[in-house]
XYZ file of C-alpha atoms in Angstrom:
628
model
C 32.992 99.371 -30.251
C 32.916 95.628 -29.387
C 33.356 93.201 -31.933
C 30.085 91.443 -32.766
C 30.448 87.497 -31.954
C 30.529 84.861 -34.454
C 27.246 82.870 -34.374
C 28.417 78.635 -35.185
C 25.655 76.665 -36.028
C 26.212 72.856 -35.673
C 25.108 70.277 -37.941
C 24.512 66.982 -37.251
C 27.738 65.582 -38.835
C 29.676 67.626 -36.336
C 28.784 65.233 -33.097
C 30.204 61.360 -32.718
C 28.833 58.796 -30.701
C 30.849 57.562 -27.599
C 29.116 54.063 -25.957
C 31.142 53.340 -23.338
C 29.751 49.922 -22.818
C 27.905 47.739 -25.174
C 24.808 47.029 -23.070
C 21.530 49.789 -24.639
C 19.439 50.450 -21.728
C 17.138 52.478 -23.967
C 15.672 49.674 -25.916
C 12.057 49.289 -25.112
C 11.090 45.894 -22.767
C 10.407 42.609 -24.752
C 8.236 41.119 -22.182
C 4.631 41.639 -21.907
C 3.095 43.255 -18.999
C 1.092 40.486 -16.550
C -1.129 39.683 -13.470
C 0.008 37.597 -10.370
C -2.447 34.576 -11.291
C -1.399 34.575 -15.470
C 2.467 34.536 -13.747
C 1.538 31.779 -11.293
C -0.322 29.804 -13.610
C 3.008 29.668 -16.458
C 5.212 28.835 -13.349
C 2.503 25.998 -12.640
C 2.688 24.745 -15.646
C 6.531 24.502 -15.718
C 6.370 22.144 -13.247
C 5.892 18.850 -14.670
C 5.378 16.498 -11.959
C 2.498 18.659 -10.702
C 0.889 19.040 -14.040
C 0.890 15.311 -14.516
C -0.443 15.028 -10.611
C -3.434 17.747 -11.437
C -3.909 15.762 -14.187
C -4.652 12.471 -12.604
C -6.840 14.381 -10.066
C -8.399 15.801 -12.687
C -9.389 12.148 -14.258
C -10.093 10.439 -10.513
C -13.067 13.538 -9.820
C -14.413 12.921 -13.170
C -14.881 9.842 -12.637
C -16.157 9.772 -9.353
C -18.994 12.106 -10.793
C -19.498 10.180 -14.322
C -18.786 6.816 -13.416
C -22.515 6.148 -10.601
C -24.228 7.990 -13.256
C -23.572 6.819 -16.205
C -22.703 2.969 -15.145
C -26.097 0.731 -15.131
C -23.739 -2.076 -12.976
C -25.798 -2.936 -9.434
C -24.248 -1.335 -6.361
C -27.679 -1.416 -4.365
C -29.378 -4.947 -4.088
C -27.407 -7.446 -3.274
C -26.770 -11.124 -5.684
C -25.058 -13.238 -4.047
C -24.819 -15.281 -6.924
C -22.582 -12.182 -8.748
C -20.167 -12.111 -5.556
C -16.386 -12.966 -6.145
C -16.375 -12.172 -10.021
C -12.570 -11.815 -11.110
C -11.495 -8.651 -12.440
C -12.392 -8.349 -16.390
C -11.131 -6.650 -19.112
C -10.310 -9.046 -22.107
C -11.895 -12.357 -22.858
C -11.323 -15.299 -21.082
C -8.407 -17.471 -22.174
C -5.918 -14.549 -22.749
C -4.342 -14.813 -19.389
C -4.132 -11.382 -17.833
C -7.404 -9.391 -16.457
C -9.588 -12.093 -18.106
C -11.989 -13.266 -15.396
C -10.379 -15.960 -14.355
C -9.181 -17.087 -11.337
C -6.501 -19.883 -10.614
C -7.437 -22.376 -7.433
C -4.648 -24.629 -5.742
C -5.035 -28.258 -3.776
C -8.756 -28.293 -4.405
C -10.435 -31.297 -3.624
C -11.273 -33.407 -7.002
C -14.879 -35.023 -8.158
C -13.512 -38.409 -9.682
C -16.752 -39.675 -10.564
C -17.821 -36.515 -12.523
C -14.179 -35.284 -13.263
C -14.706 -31.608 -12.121
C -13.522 -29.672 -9.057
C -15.312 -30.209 -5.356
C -17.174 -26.885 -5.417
C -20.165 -28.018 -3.383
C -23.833 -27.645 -4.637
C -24.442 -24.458 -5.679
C -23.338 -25.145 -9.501
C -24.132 -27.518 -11.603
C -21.506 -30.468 -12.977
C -22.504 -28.968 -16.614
C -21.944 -25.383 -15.463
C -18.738 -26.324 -14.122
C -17.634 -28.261 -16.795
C -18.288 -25.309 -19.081
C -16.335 -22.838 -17.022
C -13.631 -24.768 -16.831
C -10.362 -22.994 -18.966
C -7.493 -25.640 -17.150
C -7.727 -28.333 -14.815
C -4.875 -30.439 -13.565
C -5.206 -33.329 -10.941
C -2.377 -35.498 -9.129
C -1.109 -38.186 -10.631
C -1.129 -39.962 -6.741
C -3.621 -39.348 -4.016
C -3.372 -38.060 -0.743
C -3.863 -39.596 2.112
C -6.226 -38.106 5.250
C -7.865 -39.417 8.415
C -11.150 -36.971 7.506
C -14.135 -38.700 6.208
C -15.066 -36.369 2.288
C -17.346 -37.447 0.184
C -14.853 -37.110 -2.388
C -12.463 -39.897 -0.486
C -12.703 -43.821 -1.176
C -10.755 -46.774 0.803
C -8.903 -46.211 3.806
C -9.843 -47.913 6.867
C -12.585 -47.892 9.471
C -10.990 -46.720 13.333
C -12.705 -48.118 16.134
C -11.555 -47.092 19.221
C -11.703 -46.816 23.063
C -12.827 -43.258 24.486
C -11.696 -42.211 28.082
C -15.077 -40.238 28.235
C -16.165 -43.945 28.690
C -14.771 -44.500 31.929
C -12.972 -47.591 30.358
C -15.656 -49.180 28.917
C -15.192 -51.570 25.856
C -15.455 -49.499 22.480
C -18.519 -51.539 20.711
C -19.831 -51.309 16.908
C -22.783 -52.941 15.711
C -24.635 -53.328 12.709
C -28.537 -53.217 11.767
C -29.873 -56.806 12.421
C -30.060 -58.855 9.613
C -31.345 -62.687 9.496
C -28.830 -65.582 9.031
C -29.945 -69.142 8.658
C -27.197 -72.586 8.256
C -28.716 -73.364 5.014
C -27.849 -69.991 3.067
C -23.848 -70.209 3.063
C -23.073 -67.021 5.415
C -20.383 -65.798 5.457
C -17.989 -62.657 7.466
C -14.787 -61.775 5.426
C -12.574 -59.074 7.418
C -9.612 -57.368 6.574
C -7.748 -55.466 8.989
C -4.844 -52.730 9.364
C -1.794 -53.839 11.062
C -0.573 -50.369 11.463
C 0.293 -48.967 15.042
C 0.240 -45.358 16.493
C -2.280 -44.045 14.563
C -3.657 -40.734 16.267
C -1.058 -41.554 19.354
C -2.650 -44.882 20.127
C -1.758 -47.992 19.881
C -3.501 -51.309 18.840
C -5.598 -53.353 20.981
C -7.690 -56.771 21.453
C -10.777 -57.351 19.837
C -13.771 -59.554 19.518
C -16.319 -60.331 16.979
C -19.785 -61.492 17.943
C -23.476 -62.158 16.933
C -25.521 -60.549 18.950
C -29.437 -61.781 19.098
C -30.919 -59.815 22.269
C -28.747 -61.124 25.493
C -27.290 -63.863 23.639
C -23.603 -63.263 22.093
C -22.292 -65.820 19.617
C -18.830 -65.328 19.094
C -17.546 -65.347 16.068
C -13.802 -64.483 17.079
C -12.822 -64.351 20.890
C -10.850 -61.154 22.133
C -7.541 -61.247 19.996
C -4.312 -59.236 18.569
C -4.782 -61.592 15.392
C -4.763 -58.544 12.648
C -4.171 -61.224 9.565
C -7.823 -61.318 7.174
C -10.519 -63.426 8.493
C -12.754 -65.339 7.243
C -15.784 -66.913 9.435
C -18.677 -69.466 8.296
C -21.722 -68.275 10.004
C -23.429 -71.093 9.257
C -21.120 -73.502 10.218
C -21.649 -70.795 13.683
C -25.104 -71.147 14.163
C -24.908 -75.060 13.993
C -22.560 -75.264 16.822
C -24.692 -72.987 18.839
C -27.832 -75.100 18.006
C -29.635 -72.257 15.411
C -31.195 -73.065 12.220
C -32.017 -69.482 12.019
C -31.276 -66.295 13.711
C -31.565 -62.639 13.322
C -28.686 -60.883 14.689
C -26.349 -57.746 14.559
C -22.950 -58.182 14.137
C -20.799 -56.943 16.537
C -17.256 -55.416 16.471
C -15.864 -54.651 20.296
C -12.527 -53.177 21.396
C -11.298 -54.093 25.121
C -9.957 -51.016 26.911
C -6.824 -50.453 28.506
C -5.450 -48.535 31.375
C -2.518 -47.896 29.107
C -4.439 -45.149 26.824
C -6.591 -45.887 23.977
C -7.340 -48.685 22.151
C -8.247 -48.982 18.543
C -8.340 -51.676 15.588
C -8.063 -51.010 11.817
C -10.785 -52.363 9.678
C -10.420 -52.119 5.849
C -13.286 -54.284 4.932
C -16.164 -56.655 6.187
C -17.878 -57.838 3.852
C -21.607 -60.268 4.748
C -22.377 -62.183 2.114
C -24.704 -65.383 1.242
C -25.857 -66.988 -1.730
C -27.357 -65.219 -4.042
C -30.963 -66.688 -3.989
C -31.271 -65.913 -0.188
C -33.762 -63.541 -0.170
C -31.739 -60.701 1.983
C -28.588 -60.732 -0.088
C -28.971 -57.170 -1.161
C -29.385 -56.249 2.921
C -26.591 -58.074 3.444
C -24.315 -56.342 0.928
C -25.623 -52.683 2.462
C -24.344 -53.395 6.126
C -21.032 -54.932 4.861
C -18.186 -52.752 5.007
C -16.870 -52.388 1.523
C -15.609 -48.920 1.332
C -14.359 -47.104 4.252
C -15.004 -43.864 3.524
C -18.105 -44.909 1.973
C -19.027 -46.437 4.962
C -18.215 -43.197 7.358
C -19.712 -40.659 4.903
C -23.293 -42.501 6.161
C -24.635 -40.139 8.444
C -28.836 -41.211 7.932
C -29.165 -43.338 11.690
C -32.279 -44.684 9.367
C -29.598 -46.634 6.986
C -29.975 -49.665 6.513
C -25.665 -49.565 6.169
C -25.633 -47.363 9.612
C -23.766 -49.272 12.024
C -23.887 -47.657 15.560
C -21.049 -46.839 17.947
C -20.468 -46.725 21.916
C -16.687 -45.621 21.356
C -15.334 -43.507 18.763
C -15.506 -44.257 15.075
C -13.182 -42.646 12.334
C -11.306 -43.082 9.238
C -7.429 -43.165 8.651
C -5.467 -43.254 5.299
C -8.596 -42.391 3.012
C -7.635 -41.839 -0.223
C -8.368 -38.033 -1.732
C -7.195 -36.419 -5.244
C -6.521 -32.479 -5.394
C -6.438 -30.927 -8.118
C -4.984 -27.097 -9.463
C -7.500 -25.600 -12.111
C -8.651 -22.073 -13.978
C -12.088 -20.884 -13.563
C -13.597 -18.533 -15.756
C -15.897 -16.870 -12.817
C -18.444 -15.271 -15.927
C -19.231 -18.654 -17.453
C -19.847 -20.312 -14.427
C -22.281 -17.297 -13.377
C -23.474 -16.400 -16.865
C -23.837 -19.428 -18.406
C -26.773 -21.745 -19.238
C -29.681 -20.879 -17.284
C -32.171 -22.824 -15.744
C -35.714 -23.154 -17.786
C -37.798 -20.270 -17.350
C -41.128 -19.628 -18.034
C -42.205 -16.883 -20.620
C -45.834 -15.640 -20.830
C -47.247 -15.851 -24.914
C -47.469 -11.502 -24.982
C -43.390 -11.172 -23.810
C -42.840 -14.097 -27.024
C -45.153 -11.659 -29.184
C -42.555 -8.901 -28.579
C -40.029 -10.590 -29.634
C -41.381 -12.083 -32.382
C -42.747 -8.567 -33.947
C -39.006 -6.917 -32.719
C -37.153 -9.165 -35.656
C -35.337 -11.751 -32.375
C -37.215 -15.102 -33.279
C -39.699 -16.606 -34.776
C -41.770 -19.352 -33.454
C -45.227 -21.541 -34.561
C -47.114 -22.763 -31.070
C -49.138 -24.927 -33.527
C -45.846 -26.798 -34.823
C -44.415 -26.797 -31.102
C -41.219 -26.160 -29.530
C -38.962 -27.595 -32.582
C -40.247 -24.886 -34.618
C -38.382 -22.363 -32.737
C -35.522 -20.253 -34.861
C -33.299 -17.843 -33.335
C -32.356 -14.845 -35.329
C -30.481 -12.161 -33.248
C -28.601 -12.247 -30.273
C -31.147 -9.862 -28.700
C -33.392 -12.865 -28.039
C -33.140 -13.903 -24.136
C -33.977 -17.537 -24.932
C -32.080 -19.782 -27.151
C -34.036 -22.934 -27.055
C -37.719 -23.140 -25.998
C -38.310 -26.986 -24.318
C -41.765 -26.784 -23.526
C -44.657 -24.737 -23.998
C -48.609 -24.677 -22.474
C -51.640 -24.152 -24.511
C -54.852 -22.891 -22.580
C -57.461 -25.570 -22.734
C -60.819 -23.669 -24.373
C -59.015 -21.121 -26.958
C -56.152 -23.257 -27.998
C -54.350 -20.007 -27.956
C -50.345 -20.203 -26.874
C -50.415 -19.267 -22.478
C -46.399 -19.235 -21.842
C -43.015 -21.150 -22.803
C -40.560 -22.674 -21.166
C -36.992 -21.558 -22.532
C -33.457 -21.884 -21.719
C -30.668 -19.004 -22.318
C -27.774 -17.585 -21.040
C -27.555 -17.025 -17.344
C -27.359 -13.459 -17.986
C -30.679 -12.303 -19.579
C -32.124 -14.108 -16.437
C -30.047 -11.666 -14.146
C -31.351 -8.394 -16.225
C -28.380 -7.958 -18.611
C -28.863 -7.634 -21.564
C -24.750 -9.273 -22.643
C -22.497 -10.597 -20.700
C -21.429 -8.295 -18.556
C -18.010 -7.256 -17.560
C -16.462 -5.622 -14.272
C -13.195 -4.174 -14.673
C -12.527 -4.431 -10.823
C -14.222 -7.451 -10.156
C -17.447 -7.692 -7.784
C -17.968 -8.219 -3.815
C -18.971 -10.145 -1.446
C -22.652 -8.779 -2.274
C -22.081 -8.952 -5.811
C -21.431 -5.061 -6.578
C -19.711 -3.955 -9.458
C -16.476 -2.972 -6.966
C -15.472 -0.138 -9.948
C -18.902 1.876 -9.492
C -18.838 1.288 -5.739
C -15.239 2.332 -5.318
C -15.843 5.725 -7.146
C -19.514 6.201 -5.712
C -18.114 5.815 -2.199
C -15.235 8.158 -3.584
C -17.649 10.742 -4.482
C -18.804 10.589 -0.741
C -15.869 10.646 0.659
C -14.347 13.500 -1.484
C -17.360 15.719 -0.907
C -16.690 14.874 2.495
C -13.165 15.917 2.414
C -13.956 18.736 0.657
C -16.526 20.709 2.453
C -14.372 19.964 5.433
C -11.362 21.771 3.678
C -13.078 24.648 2.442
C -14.835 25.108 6.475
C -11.290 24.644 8.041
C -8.990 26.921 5.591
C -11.741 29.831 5.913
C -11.850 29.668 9.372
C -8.138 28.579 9.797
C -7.601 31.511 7.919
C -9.477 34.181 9.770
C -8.255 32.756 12.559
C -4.832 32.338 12.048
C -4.395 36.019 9.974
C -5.877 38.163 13.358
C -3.597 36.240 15.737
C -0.451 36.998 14.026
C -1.156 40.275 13.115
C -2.036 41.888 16.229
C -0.138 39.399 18.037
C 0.276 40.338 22.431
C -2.799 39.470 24.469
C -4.956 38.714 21.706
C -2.446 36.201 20.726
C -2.177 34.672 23.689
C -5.605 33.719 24.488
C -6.523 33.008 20.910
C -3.565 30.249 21.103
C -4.611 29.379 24.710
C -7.924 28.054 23.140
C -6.334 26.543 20.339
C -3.958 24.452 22.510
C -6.731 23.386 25.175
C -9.013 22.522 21.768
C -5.961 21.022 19.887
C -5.135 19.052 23.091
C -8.447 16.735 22.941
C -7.402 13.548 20.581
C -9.487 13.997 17.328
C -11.257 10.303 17.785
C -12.463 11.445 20.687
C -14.511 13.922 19.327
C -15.626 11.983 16.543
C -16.515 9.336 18.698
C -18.671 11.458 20.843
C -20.202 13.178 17.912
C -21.004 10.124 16.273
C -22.525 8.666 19.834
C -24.665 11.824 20.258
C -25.477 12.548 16.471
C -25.682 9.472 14.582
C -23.277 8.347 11.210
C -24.626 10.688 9.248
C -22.856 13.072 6.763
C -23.363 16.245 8.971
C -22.136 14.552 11.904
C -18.613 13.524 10.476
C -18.129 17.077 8.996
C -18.797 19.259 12.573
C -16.543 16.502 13.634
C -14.258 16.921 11.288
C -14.539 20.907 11.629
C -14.322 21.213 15.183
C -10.211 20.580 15.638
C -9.648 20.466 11.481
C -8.854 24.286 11.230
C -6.212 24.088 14.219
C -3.494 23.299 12.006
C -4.222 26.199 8.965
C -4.779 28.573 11.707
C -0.905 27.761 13.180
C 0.817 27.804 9.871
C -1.310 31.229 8.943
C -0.254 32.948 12.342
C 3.816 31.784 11.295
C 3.272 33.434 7.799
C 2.259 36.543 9.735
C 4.846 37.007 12.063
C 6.776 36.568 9.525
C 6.163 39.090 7.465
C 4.273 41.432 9.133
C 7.104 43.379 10.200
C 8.975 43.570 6.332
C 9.512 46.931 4.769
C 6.661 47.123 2.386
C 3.930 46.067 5.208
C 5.678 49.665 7.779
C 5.693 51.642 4.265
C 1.729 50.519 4.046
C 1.125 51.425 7.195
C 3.027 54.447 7.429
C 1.161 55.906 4.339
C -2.557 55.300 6.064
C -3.629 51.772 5.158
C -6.254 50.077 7.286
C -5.818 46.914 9.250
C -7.972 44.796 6.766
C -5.931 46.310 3.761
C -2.500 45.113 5.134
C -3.915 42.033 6.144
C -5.452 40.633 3.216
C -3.875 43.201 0.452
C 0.231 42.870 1.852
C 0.798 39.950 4.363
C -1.530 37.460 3.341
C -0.453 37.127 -0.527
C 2.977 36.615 0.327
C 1.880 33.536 3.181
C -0.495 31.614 0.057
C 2.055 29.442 -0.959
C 2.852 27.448 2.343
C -0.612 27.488 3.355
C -2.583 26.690 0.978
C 0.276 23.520 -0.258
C -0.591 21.776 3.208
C -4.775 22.917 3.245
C -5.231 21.204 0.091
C -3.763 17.922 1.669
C -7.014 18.696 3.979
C -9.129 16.702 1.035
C -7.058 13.480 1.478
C -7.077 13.622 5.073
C -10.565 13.895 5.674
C -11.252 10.720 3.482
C -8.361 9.026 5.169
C -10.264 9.870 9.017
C -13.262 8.245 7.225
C -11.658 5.142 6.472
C -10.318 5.052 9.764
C -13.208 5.258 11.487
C -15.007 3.060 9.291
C -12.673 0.526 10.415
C -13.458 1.077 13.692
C -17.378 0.365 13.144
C -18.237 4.334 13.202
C -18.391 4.891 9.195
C -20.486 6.905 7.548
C -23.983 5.095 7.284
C -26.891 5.383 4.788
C -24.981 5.984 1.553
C -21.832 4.581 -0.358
C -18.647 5.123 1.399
C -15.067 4.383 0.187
C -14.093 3.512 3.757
C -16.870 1.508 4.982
C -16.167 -0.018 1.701
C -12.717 -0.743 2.588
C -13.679 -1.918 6.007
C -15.994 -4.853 4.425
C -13.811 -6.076 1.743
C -10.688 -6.117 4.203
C -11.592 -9.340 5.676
C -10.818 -11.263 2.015
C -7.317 -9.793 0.824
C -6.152 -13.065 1.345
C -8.377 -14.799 -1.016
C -9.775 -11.978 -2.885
C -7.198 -9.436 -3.137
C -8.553 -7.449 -5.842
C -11.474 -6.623 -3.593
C -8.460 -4.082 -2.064
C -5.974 -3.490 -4.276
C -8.204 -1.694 -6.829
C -9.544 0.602 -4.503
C -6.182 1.066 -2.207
C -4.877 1.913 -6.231
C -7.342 4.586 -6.516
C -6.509 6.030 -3.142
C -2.899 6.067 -3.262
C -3.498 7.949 -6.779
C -5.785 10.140 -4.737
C -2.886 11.002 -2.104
C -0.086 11.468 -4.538
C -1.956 13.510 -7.133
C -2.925 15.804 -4.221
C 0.829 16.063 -3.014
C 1.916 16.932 -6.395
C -0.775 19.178 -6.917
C -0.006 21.633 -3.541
C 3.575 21.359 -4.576
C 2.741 23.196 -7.211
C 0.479 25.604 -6.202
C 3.497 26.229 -3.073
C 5.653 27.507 -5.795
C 3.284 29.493 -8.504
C 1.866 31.182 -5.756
C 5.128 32.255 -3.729
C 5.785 35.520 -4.745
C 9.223 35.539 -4.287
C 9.438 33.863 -7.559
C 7.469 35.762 -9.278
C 8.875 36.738 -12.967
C 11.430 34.205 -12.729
C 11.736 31.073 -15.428
């Protein structure tokens, strides 16, 4: 009988442990499950310099959608009076983006001590606008008549267009009589070579119809002279005579002739009763005396050889301009009707008595446009107030209601350049951007069923792209332009036509490249479609290369704008940055902000694109996908 086995039971106690190693695979996972896009996004966001690029793009299309809407500045009818502001953003006086601008070896107004800046402002207004003005201690001398010049000396000369004739300058005709002590005082330059000539003989004369009375024979004498005409007239057997005086130059085979005269001066007594005539057709002030353009002038003397100045005497000066006072400032008087006074009276911004009259005028907010009334009119039957004439700031007659400010400055047509720069922005980014999103689609499409079925349909899909690809892009713009107008439409088919060429060659790459990998003959092998290993296998794993040089598709197509726009074949009919550009090019020398702002905002534009594909190149390669 076999012996009945002994049943062990095992407790728990009776096992031990081994770990071999130390690592516990059995642990559950820490990390969270996640998508493709959540794992992209944290691998975006890792990246710094592209954060801070999307950010900046971020900021530039906000404001090229906030800044034409909300900003009342004028960017459609042009004031030419506005044009050339200097960039403001602190008050004048401070130094840096203040809107002022420094000028250099401007001509100086002695007589009213402000700069030579023609007629369009007032000496008051410029006086007022004035933040620093410093003028030469010593003048400069110049052989150009200015109206700013004094002294110098009067060039009469011989001119070879004359055939050699004798270079003649005579005076208005004047009466001179023994009895009223005349007199011809003349100072002359002694100075040779002036304007490569050299100095010549020359003869002073009365000159009464055909009869000359010489005064001073043909001479090289340069020392002053001094001639009694009286004394003249005697020896010629005159009591009276009315002449013109006479200055003549004898030519020379040798070149041109000239003499130097600094003064010469007619005088009399002073009970004669032309002594004020006399004293116009003297020569007092050369420049003076050149400036006088009127041939009506009594002080006109006319010229059968050339006439100029040499060595007149011109101060410059280097001065600050606050460009907003000078525009802004005191207005003009302007007329008011009674009912647009009644407004402001009852809205709390003055208070005025037409009975008392213009003193009785008070001022009590700065809301009011006028700040001093001068005048007002009273209608005849009713004795009832008809209008005012006030004065105010510059600006309330220009439609603002403070003085404004524009951060970049204004054009040459007086538009606020920051709400034109991002206006013609939005334009040109809208212009960019439809042309992106045509070309990637299509690029896409294109590019995707080339590489993936590769062999003939390869070939002639490629064929076409290379004859199309061939054609220089400004050539088709050009012609598209020609046929179609400058229109928005027309620059995006344009654009479109040859645009998609380059996603569709970096698409077909991506496909050969990966259409042959593992997974993508697994996929197939187990049934999928065409369309599914296209778009579902290949085509995620190409995203990152193409899409980092598409988005640079944006810039681009503003950057062909701007080129063309420079070229005369911008976009026409609505704000563009480059026809923008294309204007304001013509004054970076003087007016470099009207540039540099906008070539700021466009270089931001580029980089913040760059960084910004950079980024999406490397959260949406999948390669990297999970890793830190």
């Amino acid at each position: 009988m076999a012996e009945a086995k002994e049943t062990r039971v095992f407790r728990e106690d009776d096992f031990v442990l081994i770990q071999k190693d130390k690592r516990v695979t059995d642990k559950k996972l820490d990390t969270k499950p996640t998508t493709f896009f959540k794992d992209a996004l944290k691998r975006f966001r890792k990246n710094k310099a592209s954060v801070a690029g999307s950010a900046i793009l971020g900021i530039l299309i906000l404001l090229t959608i906030l800044v034409p809407v909300i900003s009342t500045k004028n960017i459609t009818s042009v004031s030419t009076k506005e044009a050339f502001l200097a960039p403001k953003l602190f008050e004048a006086g401070t130094g840096f983006w203040d809107g002022t601008r420094k000028y250099r070896r401007v001509v100086y107004d002695r007589e009213n001590e402000v700069p030579a800046l023609g007629e369009k402002y007032t000496v008051e207004a410029i006086k007022a606008a004035l933040v620093k003005i410093t003028v030469d201690s010593e003048p400069t001398r110049i052989d150009t008549a200015s109206s700013f010049g004094q002294g110098g000396m009067v060039v009469l000369a011989t001119d070879a267009a004359l055939d050699n004739k004798n270079a003649l300058m005579f005076s208005k005709a004047a009466d001179f009589n023994v009895n009223g002590n005349y007199r011809l005082d003349v100072t002359f330059g002694n100075e040779d070579g002036v304007s490569d000539s050299s100095l010549g003989e020359y003869a002073i004369y009365l000159m009464a119809g055909e009869e000359k009375i010489l005064l001073r024979d043909f001479s090289r004498d340069y020392n002053p002279l001094s001639v009694d005409i009286g004394e003249v007239l005697k020896t010629a057997g005159h009591d009276s005579l009315r002449a013109q005086v006479v200055f003549e130059v004898k030519s020379s085979a040798a070149g041109f002739q000239y003499i130097l005269i600094e003064s010469a001066v007619i005088s009399a007594d002073g009970a004669v009763a032309n002594a004020e005539e006399l004293a116009e057709i003297s020569i007092m002030d050369a420049t003076e005396f050149i400036n006088v353009s009127d041939i009506g002038s009594l002080s006109y003397w006319s010229c059968t050889g050339r006439k100029g100045i040499h060595d007149s005497l011109i101060y410059y000066c280097d001065y600050t301009l606050d460009t907003y006072a000078l525009v802004y400032g005191d207005a003009d008087v302007v007329v008011y009707p009674a009912s647009e006074l009644n407004s402001w009276i009852e809205a709390g911004y003055c208070s005025y008595d037409y009975k008392v009259g213009p003193e009785s005028f008070v001022k009590l907010t700065d809301d009011c446009p006028v700040d001093t009334v001068v005048d007002q009119q009273v209608m005849g039957i009713t004795k009832k107030l008809s209008n005012i004439s006030g004065r105010g700031w510059g600006y309330r007659k220009l439609g603002y209601d403070k003085m404004p400010k524009f951060l970049f400055g204004t054009d040459t047509s007086g538009f606020d350049l920051f709400k034109r720069s991002f206006a013609g922005l939005r334009t040109s980014l809208i212009l960019g951007l439809c042309t992106a999103i045509f070309c990637f689609s299509f690029g896409l499409i294109w590019g995707s069923i080339s590489g993936y079925f590769g062999g003939n349909v390869d070939i002639w899909m490629e064929r076409f792209c290379e004859i199309l690809g061939g054609v220089p892009w400004i050539v088709v713009m050009t012609i598209c332009i020609l046929h179609l107008g400058n229109n928005f439409f027309t620059f995006v088919l344009a654009l479109c036509l040859t645009g998609w060429i380059g996603t569709a060659s970096r698409t077909r790459t991506q496909f050969y490249r990966f259409k042959g990998r593992e997974y993508v003959l697994a996929s197939r092998t187990l049934g999928s479609s065409d369309v599914r290993l296209i778009f579902k296998h290949i085509l995620p794993n190409s995203l990152g290369t193409i899409v980092t040089s598409s988005v640079l598709m944006i810039p681009s197509g503003i950057f062909s704008e701007a080129t063309l726009a420079y070229l005369n074949l911008g976009l026409q009919g609505r704000q563009s940055f480059g026809v923008m550009m294309s204007n304001n090019q013509p004054y970076l020398g003087v007016y470099p902000n009207l540039v540099i702002f906008p070539a700021v905002v466009m270089a931001l534009m580029m980089i913040s694109f760059n960084l910004f594909g950079n980024g999406l190149r490397d959260a949406l390669n999948p390669v990297l996908k999970g890793s830190e």
